[in-house]
Amino acid sequence: MAIDWTLLQDALQASLLVWKLAWRRELIVWIYIPIGILCVLLACWGVDSLIGLSSVSFPASVALLILLFFALILCECTLGSQRTKKIVQIVDIPAGFALRYINVFFTPSFVLLPLSKPVSGVEVGKIISVFLIGFVVIFATTAYFTRGLQILLGSSKRAIIERAEEMGMEDDDIPLTESSRNPPTTGTSSTTELATDDHISTYTQDIILPSRAQDPSQVRGTGGPPQSEPQVTSQPSPPIPQQDPRPPTRPQKWATFVNLHLDTLTYTVLFLFIGLPIYYALDYTMPADLTISILTYFLAISLPSKYKQFLHPVLVSSSIIILAIWILALSNHSSLQKTLKSYSTKTRYIQLFNGQGPDLPPPGAGDIFSSILDVSIVALALPMFQYRNELKRHFPSIILPNILIATASLFAYPALCHALDIAPARSLSFASRSLTLALATPATQNLGGDLQLVAVLCIMSGVLGVLIGPALLKWLRIPEDDYVTRGVALGGNSSAIATALLLVSDPRAAALSSLSMSLFGTVMVALTSVPVVAKVVGSLAGLY
């Protein structure tokens, strides 16, 4: 069979062109980010070791979040803003990656649901009812209480002015949510207006052609999930008459395709040539499960926005992950239960760093996600630092609602659930419903609640906040310019998932949401750590 040298030459030219475009970005992705994540996990381990010297049960990731926030403030006071900005840029390499991927790190809680103990249909209905009604009531109470404090303290008008400044031309110090996968600069292709159901955007007529090596931030690499929709551009300037461009060459077409789909292609290759061989040869599922989880998340976020209004990517990707690993299990003559247990063996980085590795099973994909989730929690210190002045100015409006809601949730939820004949352990899980998962786990352990249920409640609170939170704020007549109320209400009720949404739509609110989430959880963990309080709450739930 004759070799098609022309096709081989085109493929080689396309590979060289892709390499010129992406090599610097890939250097960051595959070297700097893993090293940065490892450093953050080592720091969490060190903080956890210090906490272990006391009798207090507190998550190291949240403690490091607070320490990093104050350390950056101290650096600014001693080293100056310019040197501090350079430190922030270094920290943002792993932190920005962890924040871009934060939603996929929540999927293990739903993937492992089939391993939960069976619950009767009647009790499931009661749990859903308490969850939905409680979410709306506490959300509305938080929003109105925060809004009232804003008006009482006279900071509402200042918030409107600050929000207007943010929406204008603003030079952000920390590009946390700036996508690294923007469409590359067009080279020789023409543009046209394409109408979609959601917006009208300027996009390339045929393909986007890279004409030269670009800034790595403009290249699609594995630094984060691919964009699901083309970006809305500014008003186009009047067209300048010019000659028709030359048609693109075949290497340019291949380079453009690979450049735009580099994330998906990378994880597909890892799944086919690393994940599957290891799975079938060694019966170790982590590489295959990890790449499947990321690919399904890419698929979930590629859904049109009209579907994502009620199909959150965490729920969609979790469902597909369960189906995919079940199919893998059947192909290897295994069961879903066994595969799910290998998906998360409960072996986390702190146990490995403590030298317990030889006595523990190898970590699964869910354990990898849960470990890196701690990096995402620590990374929330960066938006808090960026908007530190706003946090200081509005601190009373943040801390008072969180103390009120934390106390009310701790005592009201267990009593209400017990009155509805919900099991005591599940009743106690509702007390931590609004917390981020990193804080909900120790709080629930202190109370003796159901850890599997609290994980689902926390994630669903975040998902519900993303799906209906903005509409609920609008229905409550909270002004869109009041980013303080938006941040406190979403952070105190929907934790890290809603904060991730605000990082894109309203960075100032995201900073307040991060602080609100941390304060809410800190108050809850502190209260549940007191034996007398834990016993009183347990008696309200019928545990004693």
XYZ file of C-alpha atoms in Angstrom:
544
model
C 0.000 0.000 0.000
C 1.414 3.377 -1.055
C 2.087 5.968 1.612
C 0.288 9.261 1.220
C 3.295 11.529 1.785
C 1.180 14.648 1.277
C -1.156 13.710 4.135
C 1.826 12.843 6.351
C 3.465 16.178 5.569
C 0.215 18.035 6.348
C -0.088 16.230 9.666
C 3.519 17.099 10.556
C 3.014 20.756 9.653
C -0.206 20.868 11.685
C 1.556 19.316 14.693
C 4.340 21.889 14.513
C 1.803 24.709 14.278
C -0.140 23.431 17.300
C 3.110 23.090 19.244
C 4.062 26.691 18.468
C 0.655 27.818 19.698
C 0.379 25.781 22.850
C 3.801 24.805 24.203
C 4.024 27.591 26.774
C 0.469 26.970 27.971
C 1.098 23.230 28.267
C 4.268 23.924 30.257
C 2.116 25.740 32.818
C -0.601 23.080 32.768
C 1.509 19.959 33.113
C 4.378 21.274 35.277
C 3.563 24.460 37.172
C -0.031 23.604 38.120
C 0.708 20.104 39.527
C 3.638 21.488 41.515
C 1.469 24.331 42.799
C -1.354 21.981 43.802
C 1.123 19.726 45.603
C 2.501 22.740 47.514
C -1.012 23.785 48.590
C -1.821 20.240 49.725
C 1.432 20.102 51.690
C 0.492 23.397 53.343
C -2.950 21.977 54.207
C -1.262 18.918 55.679
C 0.965 21.119 57.813
C -1.997 23.143 59.063
C -3.921 19.924 59.744
C -0.986 18.626 61.791
C -1.020 21.800 63.877
C -4.784 21.557 64.385
C -4.328 17.929 65.411
C -2.233 19.064 68.378
C -5.385 20.588 69.864
C -8.781 19.096 70.641
C -10.530 21.245 68.008
C -11.966 19.633 64.862
C -11.606 22.112 62.010
C -10.881 21.585 58.277
C -7.340 22.503 57.302
C -8.436 23.914 53.927
C -10.651 26.574 55.507
C -8.011 27.375 58.115
C -5.448 27.829 55.326
C -7.912 30.001 53.400
C -8.078 32.378 56.382
C -4.306 32.253 56.922
C -3.583 32.971 53.248
C -5.978 35.902 53.254
C -4.292 37.553 56.237
C -0.811 36.617 54.965
C -1.463 38.500 51.713
C -2.668 41.516 53.666
C 0.499 41.364 55.793
C 2.630 41.098 52.645
C 0.968 44.178 51.208
C 1.682 46.141 54.390
C 5.333 45.065 54.580
C 6.422 44.383 50.994
C 4.194 46.765 49.065
C 1.486 46.238 46.494
C 3.768 45.481 43.524
C 5.628 42.622 45.200
C 2.388 41.314 46.666
C 0.855 41.303 43.197
C 3.714 39.094 41.984
C 3.099 36.696 44.884
C -0.603 36.608 43.998
C 0.225 35.788 40.371
C 2.291 32.803 41.523
C -0.441 31.570 43.876
C -3.023 32.019 41.128
C -1.396 29.333 38.936
C -2.787 26.414 40.983
C -5.595 28.487 42.533
C -7.050 29.629 39.213
C -6.980 26.053 37.911
C -8.746 24.752 41.030
C -11.437 27.426 40.797
C -12.100 26.784 37.106
C -12.598 23.093 37.833
C -14.353 23.473 41.199
C -17.710 22.083 40.025
C -16.266 18.784 38.842
C -14.741 18.235 42.296
C -18.253 18.031 43.770
C -19.366 15.121 41.573
C -18.144 12.257 43.837
C -20.873 12.985 46.393
C -23.546 12.188 43.780
C -21.635 9.391 42.064
C -21.475 7.501 45.372
C -25.206 7.849 46.103
C -25.992 4.234 45.046
C -23.853 3.082 48.010
C -26.068 4.888 50.522
C -28.312 2.981 52.881
C -31.861 2.572 51.545
C -34.399 5.162 52.682
C -38.158 4.685 52.535
C -40.112 6.675 49.981
C -42.082 8.475 52.684
C -38.916 9.646 54.423
C -37.405 10.717 51.105
C -40.475 12.875 50.491
C -40.135 14.433 53.939
C -36.422 15.119 53.383
C -37.108 16.792 50.035
C -39.923 18.884 51.499
C -37.845 20.081 54.451
C -34.922 20.815 52.156
C -36.880 22.876 49.606
C -39.009 24.823 52.094
C -36.054 25.372 54.412
C -33.874 26.610 51.571
C -36.393 29.235 50.471
C -37.175 30.386 54.026
C -33.554 30.696 55.140
C -32.518 32.244 51.833
C -35.240 34.901 52.108
C -34.444 35.527 55.786
C -30.739 35.973 55.025
C -31.432 38.289 52.098
C -33.906 40.521 53.951
C -31.818 40.650 57.126
C -28.690 41.597 55.168
C -30.611 44.116 53.095
C -32.070 45.644 56.248
C -28.615 45.996 57.776
C -27.427 47.640 54.565
C -30.178 50.240 54.820
C -29.741 50.677 58.573
C -25.974 51.166 58.337
C -26.275 53.433 55.314
C -24.061 51.251 53.117
C -26.676 50.419 50.497
C -25.978 53.514 48.394
C -22.245 52.943 48.600
C -22.741 49.378 47.353
C -24.631 50.672 44.328
C -21.812 53.088 43.475
C -19.166 50.381 43.933
C -21.122 47.961 41.766
C -21.381 50.613 39.041
C -17.603 51.096 39.208
C -17.094 47.356 38.866
C -19.308 47.161 35.812
C -17.296 49.965 34.241
C -13.663 49.902 33.268
C -11.837 48.158 36.072
C -8.298 46.827 36.292
C -8.493 43.618 38.276
C -5.390 42.553 40.124
C -6.335 38.888 40.073
C -7.637 37.392 36.804
C -9.292 34.483 38.611
C -12.175 33.873 36.295
C -10.673 35.087 33.072
C -10.925 32.223 30.666
C -7.775 30.840 29.180
C -9.677 29.368 26.310
C -10.868 32.394 24.398
C -11.191 31.928 20.674
C -7.813 32.725 19.117
C -7.202 35.792 17.057
C -8.547 35.352 13.581
C -6.003 35.248 10.845
C -7.378 35.081 7.352
C -10.978 34.007 7.811
C -13.903 36.361 7.534
C -16.611 36.859 10.147
C -20.360 36.886 10.011
C -23.288 37.383 12.369
C -24.838 34.123 13.548
C -28.120 34.275 15.498
C -28.750 31.746 18.249
C -31.606 31.237 20.684
C -29.744 33.038 23.437
C -27.711 35.783 21.843
C -26.219 37.101 18.629
C -22.459 36.839 18.477
C -19.737 37.545 15.995
C -18.104 34.280 15.096
C -16.037 32.935 12.284
C -17.891 31.913 9.175
C -16.073 28.673 8.662
C -13.186 28.130 11.052
C -10.875 30.180 13.214
C -7.377 30.261 11.840
C -4.353 31.049 13.968
C -2.012 33.185 11.900
C 0.861 33.289 14.378
C 1.992 32.020 17.751
C -0.238 33.507 20.392
C -0.227 34.363 24.053
C -0.658 31.072 25.950
C -3.670 32.523 27.759
C -5.444 32.585 24.414
C -4.766 28.920 23.656
C -7.097 26.077 24.562
C -5.106 23.932 26.949
C -6.027 21.631 29.755
C -5.974 24.522 32.198
C -9.742 24.395 32.593
C -13.026 23.221 31.117
C -13.667 24.212 27.506
C -16.091 26.979 26.811
C -19.563 25.732 26.011
C -20.618 28.782 24.023
C -18.951 31.452 21.885
C -18.254 34.644 23.732
C -20.349 37.716 23.123
C -18.215 40.360 21.506
C -18.486 44.110 21.568
C -20.244 46.114 18.892
C -18.427 45.469 15.602
C -16.765 48.396 13.923
C -17.743 49.293 10.340
C -16.187 46.813 7.926
C -13.086 47.955 6.086
C -13.043 47.014 2.410
C -10.278 44.535 1.748
C -9.318 41.833 -0.654
C -10.718 38.353 -0.282
C -8.491 36.269 1.988
C -6.629 33.284 0.714
C -8.280 29.956 1.518
C -6.792 28.192 4.558
C -4.316 25.409 4.056
C -4.999 21.919 5.289
C -2.382 22.089 8.084
C -4.006 25.309 9.296
C -7.396 23.584 9.430
C -5.988 20.651 11.405
C -4.083 22.982 13.743
C -7.213 25.009 14.385
C -9.298 21.927 15.147
C -6.710 20.510 17.562
C -6.204 23.921 19.181
C -9.905 24.415 19.839
C -10.451 20.875 21.160
C -7.155 20.336 22.950
C -8.784 19.636 26.321
C -11.113 16.947 25.033
C -8.468 15.345 22.827
C -5.933 15.246 25.660
C -8.216 13.474 28.116
C -9.530 11.141 25.402
C -5.980 10.028 24.610
C -5.258 9.562 28.321
C -8.410 7.464 28.700
C -7.750 5.234 25.688
C -4.010 4.668 26.042
C -3.467 4.928 29.809
C -6.774 4.536 31.655
C -8.152 1.495 29.844
C -4.891 -0.548 29.691
C -4.276 -0.015 33.424
C -7.897 -0.878 34.213
C -7.929 -4.172 32.304
C -4.344 -5.181 33.127
C -4.098 -4.204 36.798
C -7.794 -3.830 37.754
C -7.020 -0.297 38.992
C -9.852 2.031 38.019
C -8.537 5.473 39.021
C -6.975 6.633 35.690
C -9.996 5.491 33.658
C -12.542 6.898 36.125
C -10.665 10.204 36.388
C -10.562 10.834 32.643
C -14.171 9.672 32.192
C -15.300 12.093 34.892
C -13.570 15.044 33.238
C -14.825 14.153 29.760
C -18.403 13.812 30.995
C -18.107 17.182 32.716
C -16.970 18.717 29.419
C -20.034 17.166 27.812
C -22.321 18.527 30.556
C -21.089 22.110 30.249
C -21.440 21.979 26.467
C -25.235 21.840 26.793
C -27.084 24.946 25.563
C -27.764 27.506 28.282
C -31.547 27.022 28.019
C -31.080 23.431 29.242
C -28.535 24.334 31.919
C -31.202 26.448 33.585
C -32.551 23.231 35.094
C -29.769 20.724 34.303
C -26.761 21.724 36.377
C -23.457 20.292 35.052
C -22.733 18.603 38.401
C -25.984 16.615 38.229
C -25.675 15.806 34.524
C -22.026 14.751 34.683
C -22.592 12.677 37.847
C -25.392 10.719 36.165
C -23.292 10.053 33.073
C -20.293 9.049 35.212
C -22.364 6.398 37.022
C -23.570 4.998 33.699
C -20.082 5.045 32.149
C -18.305 3.295 35.022
C -21.137 0.756 35.195
C -20.531 -0.090 31.534
C -16.811 -0.409 32.266
C -17.592 -2.696 35.194
C -19.751 -4.952 33.027
C -17.017 -5.142 30.384
C -14.604 -6.346 33.085
C -17.136 -8.774 34.635
C -17.469 -6.642 37.752
C -20.402 -5.063 39.594
C -21.439 -1.444 40.018
C -21.106 -1.671 43.809
C -17.504 -2.866 43.579
C -16.618 -0.234 40.999
C -18.132 2.572 43.067
C -16.172 1.426 46.115
C -12.981 1.636 44.049
C -14.105 5.064 42.749
C -13.632 6.349 46.298
C -11.586 4.246 48.711
C -11.515 7.095 51.291
C -7.737 7.390 50.905
C -6.977 11.129 50.932
C -3.798 13.140 50.723
C -3.535 13.815 54.473
C -3.491 10.074 55.202
C -0.849 9.518 52.530
C 1.282 12.411 53.781
C 1.003 10.980 57.311
C 2.729 7.816 56.076
C -0.323 5.562 56.163
C -0.040 4.663 52.466
C 1.134 1.024 52.833
C -1.854 0.239 55.061
C -4.453 1.906 52.813
C -5.971 1.002 49.431
C -4.855 3.109 46.450
C -6.909 6.309 46.033
C -9.720 6.402 43.485
C -10.856 9.178 41.174
C -13.303 10.468 43.784
C -10.478 10.724 46.306
C -8.368 12.744 43.853
C -11.269 15.152 43.290
C -11.991 15.452 47.001
C -8.340 16.205 47.720
C -8.054 18.904 45.049
C -11.344 20.379 46.293
C -9.346 21.528 49.311
C -7.158 23.546 46.929
C -10.298 25.180 45.523
C -11.416 26.145 49.029
C -8.002 27.679 49.782
C -8.080 29.500 46.433
C -11.157 31.470 47.508
C -8.756 33.604 49.566
C -7.698 35.366 46.356
C -11.034 37.033 45.513
C -11.375 37.883 49.202
C -7.997 39.622 49.084
C -8.802 41.395 45.834
C -11.911 42.973 47.396
C -10.532 43.304 50.930
C -11.673 46.919 51.239
C -15.276 45.919 50.549
C -15.028 43.094 53.079
C -13.822 45.508 55.740
C -16.481 48.092 54.905
C -19.386 45.628 54.941
C -18.160 43.251 57.659
C -21.112 43.897 60.049
C -23.569 43.137 57.239
C -21.774 39.851 56.662
C -21.106 38.503 60.131
C -24.438 39.270 61.841
C -26.665 37.409 59.318
C -24.330 34.419 59.371
C -24.349 34.151 63.170
C -28.140 34.391 63.174
C -28.702 31.831 60.417
C -26.058 29.416 61.743
C -27.639 29.399 65.194
C -31.158 29.036 63.785
C -30.151 26.189 61.448
C -28.337 24.333 64.212
C -31.327 24.230 66.558
C -34.373 24.524 64.252
C -33.614 21.931 61.565
C -33.071 18.909 63.884
C -36.177 19.734 65.917
C -38.325 20.124 62.786
C -37.025 16.913 61.224
C -37.595 14.982 64.450
C -41.171 16.280 64.587
C -41.656 14.849 61.066
C -40.288 11.420 62.174
C -37.081 11.665 60.136
C -34.317 9.443 61.527
C -32.089 11.187 64.124
C -28.848 10.847 62.146
C -30.488 12.330 59.047
C -32.146 15.059 61.118
C -28.742 16.114 62.427
C -27.372 16.275 58.874
C -29.801 19.110 58.083
C -28.075 21.362 60.616
C -25.075 21.582 58.246
C -27.176 21.847 55.083
C -25.966 25.339 54.096
C -22.259 24.739 54.724
C -19.602 24.014 52.167
C -18.702 20.330 52.192
C -15.269 20.915 53.757
C -16.929 22.483 56.804
C -20.108 20.403 56.833
C -18.174 17.161 57.349
C -16.562 18.023 60.726
C -19.728 19.777 61.928
C -21.826 16.707 61.130
C -19.247 14.393 62.702
C -19.398 16.452 65.886
C -23.176 15.984 65.979
C -23.207 12.321 64.938
C -25.142 12.905 61.706
C -25.262 11.050 58.380
C -22.181 12.068 56.362
C -23.520 10.693 53.073
C -26.771 12.645 53.346
C -25.080 15.883 54.395
C -22.835 15.677 51.330
C -25.886 15.465 49.080
C -27.676 18.254 50.966
C -24.679 20.583 50.723
C -24.140 19.980 47.012
C -27.859 20.283 46.257
C -27.965 23.567 48.200
C -25.212 24.865 45.938
C -26.886 23.585 42.790
C -30.258 25.027 43.826
C -28.610 28.352 44.576
C -27.130 28.439 41.082
C -30.369 27.380 39.378
C -32.897 29.545 41.226
C -30.816 31.859 43.432
C -30.677 34.831 41.017
C -34.387 34.500 40.205
C -35.234 34.217 43.898
C -33.286 37.401 44.662
C -35.174 39.160 41.897
C -38.503 37.870 43.242
C -37.512 39.133 46.713
C -36.904 42.549 45.089
C -33.238 42.669 46.054
C -31.608 45.303 43.801
C -29.162 43.893 41.314
C -26.635 46.539 42.368
C -26.652 45.312 45.981
C -23.781 42.883 45.617
C -23.447 42.659 49.410
C -26.840 41.032 49.877
C -26.323 38.821 46.832
C -22.965 37.601 48.103
C -24.092 36.961 51.674
C -27.352 35.254 50.658
C -25.733 32.940 48.125
C -22.572 32.281 50.128
C -24.442 31.563 53.347
C -26.970 29.247 51.673
C -25.218 27.743 48.657
C -21.544 27.825 49.684
C -18.746 27.159 47.194
C -20.855 26.212 44.154
C -22.710 29.534 44.191
C -19.432 31.327 44.882
C -18.025 29.771 41.709
C -20.978 31.217 39.786
C -20.420 34.668 41.297
C -16.738 34.545 40.358
C -17.904 34.833 36.768
C -20.952 37.080 37.090
C -20.143 39.331 40.069
C -16.577 39.130 41.501
C -17.264 41.554 44.373
C -20.217 39.434 45.470
C -17.997 36.352 45.139
C -15.533 37.827 47.631
C -18.328 38.504 50.105
C -19.740 35.056 49.393
C -16.366 33.461 50.219
C -16.182 35.300 53.527
C -19.832 34.572 54.293
C -19.324 30.887 53.552
C -16.249 30.770 55.794
C -17.885 32.659 58.661
C -21.048 30.569 58.504
C -19.068 27.340 58.614
C -16.693 28.565 61.302
C -19.583 29.507 63.584
C -21.253 26.150 62.959
C -18.094 24.096 63.567
C -17.318 26.125 66.700
C -20.805 25.569 68.119
C -20.864 21.844 67.352
C -17.422 21.430 68.943
C -18.895 22.345 72.340
C -20.064 19.046 73.933
C -23.012 20.640 75.730
C -24.306 22.223 72.503
C -23.845 18.992 70.546
C -25.779 17.065 73.200
C -28.641 19.581 73.195
C -28.901 19.448 69.408
C -28.765 15.650 69.496
C -31.641 15.555 71.973
C -33.681 17.841 69.715
C -33.205 15.315 66.908
C -34.217 12.406 69.160
C -30.716 10.920 69.340
C -30.784 10.703 73.145
